[in-house]
PDB file of C-alpha atoms in Angstrom:
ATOM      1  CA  UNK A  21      11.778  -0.948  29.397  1.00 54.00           C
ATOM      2  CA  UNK A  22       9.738  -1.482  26.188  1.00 58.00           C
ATOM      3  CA  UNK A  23       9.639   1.453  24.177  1.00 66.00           C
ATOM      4  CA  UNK A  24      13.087   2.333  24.970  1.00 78.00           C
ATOM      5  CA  UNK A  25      16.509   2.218  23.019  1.00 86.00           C
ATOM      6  CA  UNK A  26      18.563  -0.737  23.538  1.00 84.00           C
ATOM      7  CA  UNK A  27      22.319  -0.435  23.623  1.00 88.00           C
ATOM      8  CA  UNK A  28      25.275  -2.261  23.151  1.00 91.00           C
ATOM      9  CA  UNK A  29      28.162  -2.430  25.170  1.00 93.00           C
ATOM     10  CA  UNK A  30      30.159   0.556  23.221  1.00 94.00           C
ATOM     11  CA  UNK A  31      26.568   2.438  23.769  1.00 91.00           C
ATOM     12  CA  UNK A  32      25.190   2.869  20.337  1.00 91.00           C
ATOM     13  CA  UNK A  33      21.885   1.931  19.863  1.00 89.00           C
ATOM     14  CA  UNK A  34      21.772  -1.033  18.143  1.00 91.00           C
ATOM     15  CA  UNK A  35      17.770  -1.972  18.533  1.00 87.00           C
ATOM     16  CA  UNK A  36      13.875  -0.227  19.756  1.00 86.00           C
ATOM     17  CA  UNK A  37      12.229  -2.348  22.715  1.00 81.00           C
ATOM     18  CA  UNK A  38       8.935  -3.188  21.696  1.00 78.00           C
ATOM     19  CA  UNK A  39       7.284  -5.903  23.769  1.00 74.00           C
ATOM     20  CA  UNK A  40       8.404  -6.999  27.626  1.00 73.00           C
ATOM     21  CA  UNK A  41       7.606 -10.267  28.977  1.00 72.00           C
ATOM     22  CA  UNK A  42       7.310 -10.128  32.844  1.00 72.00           C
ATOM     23  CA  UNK A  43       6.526 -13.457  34.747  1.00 75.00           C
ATOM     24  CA  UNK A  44       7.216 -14.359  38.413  1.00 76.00           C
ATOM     25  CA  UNK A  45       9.810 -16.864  37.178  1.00 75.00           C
ATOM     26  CA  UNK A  46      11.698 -13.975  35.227  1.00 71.00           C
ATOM     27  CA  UNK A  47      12.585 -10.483  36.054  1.00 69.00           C
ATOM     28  CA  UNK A  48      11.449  -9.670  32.750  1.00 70.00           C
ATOM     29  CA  UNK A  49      12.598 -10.267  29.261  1.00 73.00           C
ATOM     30  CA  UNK A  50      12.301  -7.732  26.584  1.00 74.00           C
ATOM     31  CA  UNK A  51      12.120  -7.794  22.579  1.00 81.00           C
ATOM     32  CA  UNK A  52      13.695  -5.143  20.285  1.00 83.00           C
ATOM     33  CA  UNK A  53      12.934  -3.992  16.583  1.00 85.00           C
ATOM     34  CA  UNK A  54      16.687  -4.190  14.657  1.00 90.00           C
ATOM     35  CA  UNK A  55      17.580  -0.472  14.402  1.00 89.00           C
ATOM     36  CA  UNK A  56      18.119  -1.396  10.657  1.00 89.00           C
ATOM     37  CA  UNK A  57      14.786  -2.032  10.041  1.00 85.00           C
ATOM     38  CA  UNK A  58      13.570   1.109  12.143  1.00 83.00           C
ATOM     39  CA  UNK A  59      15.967   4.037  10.991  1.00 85.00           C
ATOM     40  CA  UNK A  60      13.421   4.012   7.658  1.00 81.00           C
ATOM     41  CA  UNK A  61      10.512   4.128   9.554  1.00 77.00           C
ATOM     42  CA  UNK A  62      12.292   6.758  12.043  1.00 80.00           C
ATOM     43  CA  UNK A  63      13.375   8.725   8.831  1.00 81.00           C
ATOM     44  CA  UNK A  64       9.901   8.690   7.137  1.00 74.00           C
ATOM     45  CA  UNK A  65       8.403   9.830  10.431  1.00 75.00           C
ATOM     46  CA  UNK A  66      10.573  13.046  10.823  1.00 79.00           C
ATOM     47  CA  UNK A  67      10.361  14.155   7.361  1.00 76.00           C
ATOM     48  CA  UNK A  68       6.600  13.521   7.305  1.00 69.00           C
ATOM     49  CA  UNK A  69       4.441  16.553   6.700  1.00 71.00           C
ATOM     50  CA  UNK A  70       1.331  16.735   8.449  1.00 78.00           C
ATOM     51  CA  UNK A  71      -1.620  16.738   5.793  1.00 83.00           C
ATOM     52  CA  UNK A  72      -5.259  17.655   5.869  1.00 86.00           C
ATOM     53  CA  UNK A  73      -7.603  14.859   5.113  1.00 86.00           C
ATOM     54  CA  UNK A  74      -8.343  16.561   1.476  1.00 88.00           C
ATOM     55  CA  UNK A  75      -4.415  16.848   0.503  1.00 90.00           C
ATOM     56  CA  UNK A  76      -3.670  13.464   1.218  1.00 92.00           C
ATOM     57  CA  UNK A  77      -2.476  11.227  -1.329  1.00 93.00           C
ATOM     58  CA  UNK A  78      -4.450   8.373  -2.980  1.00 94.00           C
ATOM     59  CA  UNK A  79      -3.618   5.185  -4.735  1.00 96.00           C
ATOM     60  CA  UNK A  80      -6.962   3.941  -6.096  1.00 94.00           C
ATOM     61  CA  UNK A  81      -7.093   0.627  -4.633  1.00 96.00           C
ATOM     62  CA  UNK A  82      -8.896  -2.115  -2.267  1.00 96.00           C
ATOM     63  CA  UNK A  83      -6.469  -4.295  -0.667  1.00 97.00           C
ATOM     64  CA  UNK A  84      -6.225  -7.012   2.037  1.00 97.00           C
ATOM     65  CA  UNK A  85      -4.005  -8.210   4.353  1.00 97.00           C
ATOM     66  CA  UNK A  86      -1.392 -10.957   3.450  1.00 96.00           C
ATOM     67  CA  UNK A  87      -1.023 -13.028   6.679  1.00 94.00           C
ATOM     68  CA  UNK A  88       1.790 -15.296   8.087  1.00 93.00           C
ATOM     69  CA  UNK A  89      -0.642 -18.173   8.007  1.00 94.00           C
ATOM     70  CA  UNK A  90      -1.938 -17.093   3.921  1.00 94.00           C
ATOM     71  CA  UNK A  91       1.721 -16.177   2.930  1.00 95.00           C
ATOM     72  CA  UNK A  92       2.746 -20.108   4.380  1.00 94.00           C
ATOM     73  CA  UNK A  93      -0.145 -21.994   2.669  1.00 95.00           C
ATOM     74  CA  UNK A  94       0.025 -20.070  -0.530  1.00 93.00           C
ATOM     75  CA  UNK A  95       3.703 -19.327  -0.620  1.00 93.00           C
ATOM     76  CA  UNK A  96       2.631 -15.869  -1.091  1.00 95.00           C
ATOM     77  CA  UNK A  97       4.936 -12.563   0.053  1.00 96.00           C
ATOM     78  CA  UNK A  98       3.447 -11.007   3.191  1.00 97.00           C
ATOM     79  CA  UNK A  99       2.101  -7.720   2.751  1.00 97.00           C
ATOM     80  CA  UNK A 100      -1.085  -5.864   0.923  1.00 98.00           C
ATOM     81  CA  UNK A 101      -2.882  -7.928  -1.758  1.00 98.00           C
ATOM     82  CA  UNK A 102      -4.415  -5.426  -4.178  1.00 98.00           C
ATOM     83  CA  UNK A 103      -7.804  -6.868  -4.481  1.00 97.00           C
ATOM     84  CA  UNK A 104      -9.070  -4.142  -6.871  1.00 96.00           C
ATOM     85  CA  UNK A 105      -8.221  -1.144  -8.397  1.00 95.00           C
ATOM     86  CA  UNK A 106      -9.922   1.999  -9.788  1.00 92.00           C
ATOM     87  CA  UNK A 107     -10.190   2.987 -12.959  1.00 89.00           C
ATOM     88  CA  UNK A 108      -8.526   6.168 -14.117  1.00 88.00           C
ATOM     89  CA  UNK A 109      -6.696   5.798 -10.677  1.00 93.00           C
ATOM     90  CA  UNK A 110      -3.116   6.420 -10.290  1.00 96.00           C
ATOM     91  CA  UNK A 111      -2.879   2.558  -9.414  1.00 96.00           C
ATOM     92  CA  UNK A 112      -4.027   1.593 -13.290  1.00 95.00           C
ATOM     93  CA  UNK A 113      -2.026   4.152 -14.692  1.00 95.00           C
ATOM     94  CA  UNK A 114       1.164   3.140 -12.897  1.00 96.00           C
ATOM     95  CA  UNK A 115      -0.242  -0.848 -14.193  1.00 97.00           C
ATOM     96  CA  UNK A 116      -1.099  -1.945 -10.568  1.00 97.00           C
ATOM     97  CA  UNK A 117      -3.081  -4.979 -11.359  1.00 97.00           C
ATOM     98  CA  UNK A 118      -5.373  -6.967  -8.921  1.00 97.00           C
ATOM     99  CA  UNK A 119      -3.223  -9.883  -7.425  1.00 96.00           C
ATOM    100  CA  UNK A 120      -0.214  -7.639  -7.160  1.00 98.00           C
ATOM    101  CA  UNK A 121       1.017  -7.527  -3.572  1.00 98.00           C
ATOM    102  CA  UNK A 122       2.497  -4.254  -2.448  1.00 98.00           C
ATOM    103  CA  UNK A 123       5.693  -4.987   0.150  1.00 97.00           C
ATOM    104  CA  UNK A 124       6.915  -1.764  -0.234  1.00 97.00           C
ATOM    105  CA  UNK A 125       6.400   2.300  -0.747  1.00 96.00           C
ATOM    106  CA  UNK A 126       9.412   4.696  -0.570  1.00 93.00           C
ATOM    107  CA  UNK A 127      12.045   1.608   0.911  1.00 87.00           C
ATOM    108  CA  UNK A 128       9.742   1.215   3.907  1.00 89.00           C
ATOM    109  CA  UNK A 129       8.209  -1.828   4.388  1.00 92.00           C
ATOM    110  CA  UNK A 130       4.493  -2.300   4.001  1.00 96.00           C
ATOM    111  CA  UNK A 131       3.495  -6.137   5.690  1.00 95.00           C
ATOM    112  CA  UNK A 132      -0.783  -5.003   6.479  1.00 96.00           C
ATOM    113  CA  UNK A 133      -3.060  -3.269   3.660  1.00 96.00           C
ATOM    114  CA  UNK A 134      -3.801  -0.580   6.498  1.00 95.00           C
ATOM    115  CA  UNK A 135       0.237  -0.400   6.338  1.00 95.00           C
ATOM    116  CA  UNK A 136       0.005   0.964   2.632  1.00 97.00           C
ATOM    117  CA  UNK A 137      -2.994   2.919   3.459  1.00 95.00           C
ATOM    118  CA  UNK A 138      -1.029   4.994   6.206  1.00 92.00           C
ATOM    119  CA  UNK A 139       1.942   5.149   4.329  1.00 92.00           C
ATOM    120  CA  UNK A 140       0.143   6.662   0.962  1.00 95.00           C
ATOM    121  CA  UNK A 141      -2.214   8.860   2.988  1.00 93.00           C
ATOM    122  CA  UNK A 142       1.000  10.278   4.251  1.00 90.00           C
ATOM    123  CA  UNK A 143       1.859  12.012   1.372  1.00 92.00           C
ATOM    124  CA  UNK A 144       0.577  14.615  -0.470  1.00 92.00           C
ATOM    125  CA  UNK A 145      -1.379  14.149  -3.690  1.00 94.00           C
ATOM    126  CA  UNK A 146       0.349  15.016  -6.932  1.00 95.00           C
ATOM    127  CA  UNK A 147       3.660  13.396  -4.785  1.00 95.00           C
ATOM    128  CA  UNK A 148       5.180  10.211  -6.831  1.00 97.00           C
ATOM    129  CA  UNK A 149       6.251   7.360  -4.715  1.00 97.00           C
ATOM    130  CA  UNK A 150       8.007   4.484  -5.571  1.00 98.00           C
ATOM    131  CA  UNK A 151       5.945   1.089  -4.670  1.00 98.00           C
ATOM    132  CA  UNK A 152       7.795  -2.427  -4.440  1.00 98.00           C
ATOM    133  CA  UNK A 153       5.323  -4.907  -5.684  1.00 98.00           C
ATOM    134  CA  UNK A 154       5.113  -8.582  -6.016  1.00 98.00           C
ATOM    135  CA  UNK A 155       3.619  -9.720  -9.257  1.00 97.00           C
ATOM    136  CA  UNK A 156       3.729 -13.351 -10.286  1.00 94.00           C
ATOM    137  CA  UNK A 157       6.257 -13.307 -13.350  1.00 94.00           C
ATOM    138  CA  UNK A 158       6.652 -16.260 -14.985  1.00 91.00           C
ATOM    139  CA  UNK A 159       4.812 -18.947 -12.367  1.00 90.00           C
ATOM    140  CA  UNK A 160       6.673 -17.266  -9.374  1.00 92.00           C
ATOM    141  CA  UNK A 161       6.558 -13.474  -7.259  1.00 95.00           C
ATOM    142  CA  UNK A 162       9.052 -11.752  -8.176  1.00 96.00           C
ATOM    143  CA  UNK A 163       9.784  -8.014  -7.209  1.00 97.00           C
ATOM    144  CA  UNK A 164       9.306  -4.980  -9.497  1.00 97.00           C
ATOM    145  CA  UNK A 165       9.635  -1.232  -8.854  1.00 98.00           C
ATOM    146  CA  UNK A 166       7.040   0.954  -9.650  1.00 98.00           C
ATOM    147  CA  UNK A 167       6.729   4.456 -10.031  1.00 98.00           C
ATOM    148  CA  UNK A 168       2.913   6.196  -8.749  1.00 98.00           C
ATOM    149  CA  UNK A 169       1.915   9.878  -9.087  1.00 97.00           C
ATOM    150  CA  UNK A 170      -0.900  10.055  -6.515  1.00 97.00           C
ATOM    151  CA  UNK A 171      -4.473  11.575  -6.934  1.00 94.00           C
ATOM    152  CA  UNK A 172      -6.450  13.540  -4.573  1.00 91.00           C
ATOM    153  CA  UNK A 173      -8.883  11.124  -3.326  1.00 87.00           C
ATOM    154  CA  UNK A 174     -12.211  12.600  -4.629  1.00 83.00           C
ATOM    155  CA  UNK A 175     -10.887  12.755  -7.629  1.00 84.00           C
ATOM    156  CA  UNK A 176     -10.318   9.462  -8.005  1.00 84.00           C
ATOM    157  CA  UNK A 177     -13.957   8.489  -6.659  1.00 83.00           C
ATOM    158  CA  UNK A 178     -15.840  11.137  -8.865  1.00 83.00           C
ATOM    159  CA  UNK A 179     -13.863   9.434 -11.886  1.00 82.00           C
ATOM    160  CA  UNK A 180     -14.540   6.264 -10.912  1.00 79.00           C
ATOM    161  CA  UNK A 181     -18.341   6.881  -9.939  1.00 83.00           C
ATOM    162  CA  UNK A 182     -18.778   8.034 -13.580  1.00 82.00           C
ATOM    163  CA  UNK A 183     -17.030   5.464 -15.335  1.00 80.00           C
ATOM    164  CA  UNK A 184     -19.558   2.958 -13.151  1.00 81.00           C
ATOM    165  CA  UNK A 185     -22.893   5.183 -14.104  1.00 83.00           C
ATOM    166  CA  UNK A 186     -21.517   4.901 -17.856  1.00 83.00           C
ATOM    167  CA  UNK A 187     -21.385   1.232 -17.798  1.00 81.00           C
ATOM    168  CA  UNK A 188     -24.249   0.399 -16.259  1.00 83.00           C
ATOM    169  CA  UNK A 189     -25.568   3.293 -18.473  1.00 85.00           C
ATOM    170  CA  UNK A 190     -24.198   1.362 -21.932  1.00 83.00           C
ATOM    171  CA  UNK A 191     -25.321  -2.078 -20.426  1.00 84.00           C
ATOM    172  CA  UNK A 192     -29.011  -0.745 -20.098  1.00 82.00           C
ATOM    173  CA  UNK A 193     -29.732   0.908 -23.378  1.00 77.00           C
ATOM    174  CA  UNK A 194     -26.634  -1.115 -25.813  1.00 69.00           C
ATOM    175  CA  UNK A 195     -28.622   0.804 -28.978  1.00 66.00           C
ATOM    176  CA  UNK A 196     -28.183   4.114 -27.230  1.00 58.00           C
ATOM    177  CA  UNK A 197     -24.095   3.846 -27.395  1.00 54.00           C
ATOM    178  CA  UNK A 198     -22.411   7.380 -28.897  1.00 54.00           C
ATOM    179  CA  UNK A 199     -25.182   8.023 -31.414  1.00 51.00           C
ATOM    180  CA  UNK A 200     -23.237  10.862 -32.233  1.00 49.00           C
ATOM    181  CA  UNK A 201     -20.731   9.022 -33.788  1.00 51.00           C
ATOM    182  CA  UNK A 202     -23.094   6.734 -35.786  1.00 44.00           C
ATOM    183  CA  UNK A 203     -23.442   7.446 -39.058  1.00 47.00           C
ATOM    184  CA  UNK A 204     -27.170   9.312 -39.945  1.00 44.00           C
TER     185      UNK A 204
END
């Protein structure tokens, strides 16, 4: 069955069926995630506290997906590609840069940006997490731990939202800049 456990012969579970393949030539043939790789996610999932949408954790950044097909051509690590990141967010305070590529939050793996997404979102803001991120060190990925105290997600935005209007505020009127510290 897919969905089920799958057992070996002394009856421990040793994988999750995930995907059956049924053709008239075959009874049916199924594929299994390693029980290794899903007692995290099986872990994570009963610990998990159900938030509302306003006390969910947030990182601060955009990210995209890092494909089979990208990972090949580029020799890239699969998993999110931080494509930007917000200032004042817990992402540039932790020194998340853009071209990092998150594999990891808490020891569960992230391979899809809507991966880290779900995984922040799932905890509460204020909550630290530990991310494992691939930053090119020396002409080559190579994994680093990093430690992120997450934000409330409004916050983030209303920080970020005025840190824009200043900008475009200083790029505008350049002679206007902190008068107040000018001398008179």
């Amino acid at each position: 069955n897919s969905g089920g456990p799958l057992f070996n012969t002394r009856g421990e579970v040793i994988g999750i069926n995930s995907a059956k393949y049924a053709d008239t030539s075959v009874e049916g043939m199924c594929f299994a995630i390693p029980i290794s790789r899903a007692i995290p996610i099986l872990n994570e999932l009963m610990t998990r506290e159900i938030l509302a949408e306003e006390d969910k954790g947030f990182l601060g950044i955009g990210a995209k997906d890092v494909t089979q097909d990208i990972a090949s051509f580029y020799g890239w690590p699969i998993g999110a590609y931080i494509t930007k990141v917000y200032e004042g967010s817990p992402a540039e305070l932790s020194n998340i840069y853009v071209g990092d590529i998150v594999t990891g939050v808490n020891n569960v793996k992230i391979t899809t940006a809507s991966d880290l997404v779900s995984a922040v979102s799932s905890y509460r803001y204020g909550t630290t997490i530990e991310l494992t991120v691939q930053r090119i060190l020396n002409g080559k990925y190579e994994e680093i731990k990093i430690n992120a105290t997450l934000a409330k997600k409004a916050d983030v935005e209303a920080a970020a939202e005025a840190a824009e209007q200043k900008k475009n505020l200083m790029e505008e009127n350049p002679d206007n800049s902190d008068k107040s510290k000018r001398p008179r």
